Each structure stands twice: as C-alpha cells, then as structure tokens.
Coordinates of C-alpha atoms in Angstrom, one line a residue:
X26 CA -31.5 -9.3 50.0
X27 CA -33.0 -12.8 50.1
X28 CA -36.4 -11.4 49.1
X29 CA -34.9 -9.4 46.2
X30 CA -33.2 -12.6 45.0
X31 CA -36.5 -14.6 45.2
X32 CA -38.4 -11.8 43.4
X33 CA -36.0 -11.0 40.6
X34 CA -33.1 -13.5 40.7
X35 CA -35.0 -16.8 40.4
X36 CA -37.3 -15.6 37.5
X37 CA -34.3 -14.2 35.7
X38 CA -32.4 -17.4 36.0
X39 CA -35.4 -19.4 34.9
X40 CA -35.8 -17.2 31.9
X41 CA -32.2 -17.7 30.9
X42 CA -32.5 -21.5 31.4
X43 CA -35.5 -21.7 29.1
X44 CA -33.8 -19.5 26.5
X45 CA -30.7 -21.6 26.5
X46 CA -32.8 -24.8 26.3
X47 CA -34.6 -23.3 23.2
X48 CA -31.2 -22.4 21.7
X49 CA -29.8 -25.9 22.3
X50 CA -33.0 -27.5 20.8
X51 CA -32.8 -25.3 17.7
X52 CA -29.1 -26.0 17.2
X53 CA -29.6 -29.7 17.7
X54 CA -32.5 -29.8 15.2
X55 CA -30.4 -27.9 12.7
X56 CA -27.5 -30.4 13.1
X57 CA -30.0 -33.2 12.6
X58 CA -31.2 -31.6 9.4
X59 CA -27.7 -31.1 8.2
X60 CA -26.8 -34.7 8.8
X61 CA -29.9 -35.9 7.0
X62 CA -29.1 -33.6 4.0
X63 CA -25.6 -35.0 4.0
X64 CA -26.9 -38.6 4.0
X65 CA -29.3 -37.8 1.2
X66 CA -26.6 -36.1 -0.9
X67 CA -24.2 -39.0 -0.4
X68 CA -27.0 -41.5 -1.1
X69 CA -25.5 -43.6 1.7
X70 CA -26.2 -44.1 5.3
X71 CA -23.3 -45.4 7.4
X72 CA -23.3 -46.6 11.0
X73 CA -21.4 -43.5 12.0
X74 CA -24.3 -41.4 10.6
X75 CA -26.8 -43.3 12.7
X76 CA -24.7 -43.1 15.8
X77 CA -24.4 -39.3 15.3
X78 CA -28.2 -39.1 14.9
X79 CA -28.5 -41.1 18.1
X80 CA -26.2 -38.6 19.9
X81 CA -28.5 -35.8 18.7
X82 CA -31.5 -37.7 19.9
X83 CA -30.0 -38.1 23.3
X84 CA -29.3 -34.4 23.5
X85 CA -32.9 -33.7 22.7
X86 CA -34.0 -36.2 25.3
X87 CA -31.7 -34.5 27.8
X88 CA -33.2 -31.1 27.0
X89 CA -36.8 -32.4 27.2
X90 CA -36.0 -34.0 30.6
X91 CA -34.5 -30.8 31.9
X92 CA -37.5 -28.8 30.7
X93 CA -40.0 -31.2 32.2
X94 CA -38.3 -31.9 35.5
X95 CA -36.3 -28.8 36.1
X96 CA -33.1 -30.7 36.7
X97 CA -30.6 -32.7 34.6
X98 CA -30.2 -36.4 35.4
X99 CA -26.4 -36.8 35.7
X100 CA -26.5 -40.1 33.8
X101 CA -27.7 -38.5 30.5
X102 CA -24.5 -36.8 29.6
X103 CA -22.6 -40.0 30.5
X104 CA -24.8 -41.9 28.1
X105 CA -24.0 -39.4 25.4
X106 CA -20.3 -39.7 26.2
X107 CA -20.4 -43.5 25.9
X108 CA -22.1 -43.3 22.5
X109 CA -19.6 -40.6 21.4
X110 CA -16.7 -42.9 22.4
X111 CA -18.3 -45.8 20.6
X112 CA -18.7 -43.7 17.5
X113 CA -15.1 -42.6 17.8
X114 CA -13.9 -46.2 18.0
X115 CA -16.0 -47.3 15.1
X116 CA -14.9 -44.5 12.8
X117 CA -11.2 -44.4 13.7
X118 CA -10.3 -47.9 14.9
X119 CA -8.3 -48.8 11.8
X120 CA -6.2 -45.6 12.1
X121 CA -5.7 -45.9 15.8
X122 CA -2.8 -47.6 17.5
X123 CA -3.4 -50.3 20.1
X124 CA -2.9 -47.8 23.0
X125 CA -5.6 -45.4 21.8
X126 CA -8.1 -48.3 21.2
X127 CA -7.4 -49.5 24.7
X128 CA -7.7 -46.1 26.4
X129 CA -10.9 -45.3 24.5
X130 CA -12.4 -48.7 25.4
X131 CA -11.3 -48.3 29.0
X132 CA -12.9 -44.9 29.1
X133 CA -16.2 -46.2 27.8
X134 CA -16.0 -49.0 30.4
X135 CA -15.3 -46.6 33.2
X136 CA -18.3 -44.4 32.1
X137 CA -20.5 -47.5 32.0
X138 CA -19.4 -48.4 35.5
X139 CA -20.0 -44.9 36.6
X140 CA -23.6 -45.2 35.4
X141 CA -24.0 -48.4 37.4
X142 CA -22.6 -46.8 40.6
X143 CA -24.8 -43.8 40.2
X144 CA -27.9 -45.9 39.6
X145 CA -27.1 -48.1 42.6
X146 CA -26.6 -45.0 44.7
X147 CA -29.9 -43.5 43.6
X148 CA -31.8 -46.7 44.1
X149 CA -30.4 -47.6 47.6
X150 CA -29.3 -44.3 49.2
X151 CA -31.8 -41.7 48.2
X152 CA -35.3 -41.0 49.5
X153 CA -36.9 -41.1 52.9
X154 CA -36.6 -44.8 53.7
X155 CA -33.1 -45.9 52.9
X156 CA -33.1 -48.9 55.2
X157 CA -36.0 -50.6 53.3
X158 CA -34.1 -50.5 50.0
X159 CA -30.6 -51.3 51.2
X160 CA -29.2 -54.7 50.3
X161 CA -29.1 -57.2 53.2

C-alpha cells in the first residue's frame, strides 16, 4: 500500500497542488486587473485601492513561495490578514463604533504578536543546533 501511495498518490497530489496554484494565480491576476480597471474608470486612486492591490500582491508572493519551496510559510497568511484588517479599519472607521475599532485593532496587534512569536520560534528553536542560537 505504501508503494502504491508513493507511485500514484504523491504525483496526483502534486498535480492537484500545481493546478490549484495556477487557478489561484489566474484568479488573483483577474482581480488585480478588475481593480485597475475600476481605478481607471473612477479616475481616482484611493488608499483602500492601494491596500487591496497590496493584498493581491501578497497572495501572489505566497503562491510563488509555495511553488518554489513546496511549503507555505505560516507567516504569509498572517501578513495578509494584518493588511486586510488595516484596510477594514481605514475604510470603515468612521462608521464603526468604538468597540469594533478596539476589537479590530486588538486583532491586528495579536496577529503581529503572533508573527513575532513564530519568527522567534523559528530562529531559536528549529534546526540542528538549537543551543547555539538560544538566548543566554
């Protein structure tokens, strides 16, 4: 059974991974194109538009990283979530009550702290020689 999985299962999964990466890339490029057309039609570029393009750029970077390395750095989706929360705050802050502003801001702060903890863990607690990198 293990040999059967190695022979057919892994290549099939790899094929689906690449197909989905292509679909995500095409969908993201279409979304970028639609956003650019909207900006051209409106003859106006707002900060929200730029942040949305930045989110799309992060998605493309995440796809490129996954295609190149074969795994997804867990920090990439967190970065995208932080930018999405910032965009949400910028767009809707005037219409939000204090509680929503506080919770969205706290969420962004918790995500940023999560990135710091993950980076710390990857720096000091992964690899062959943990003792040499551990803080003293």
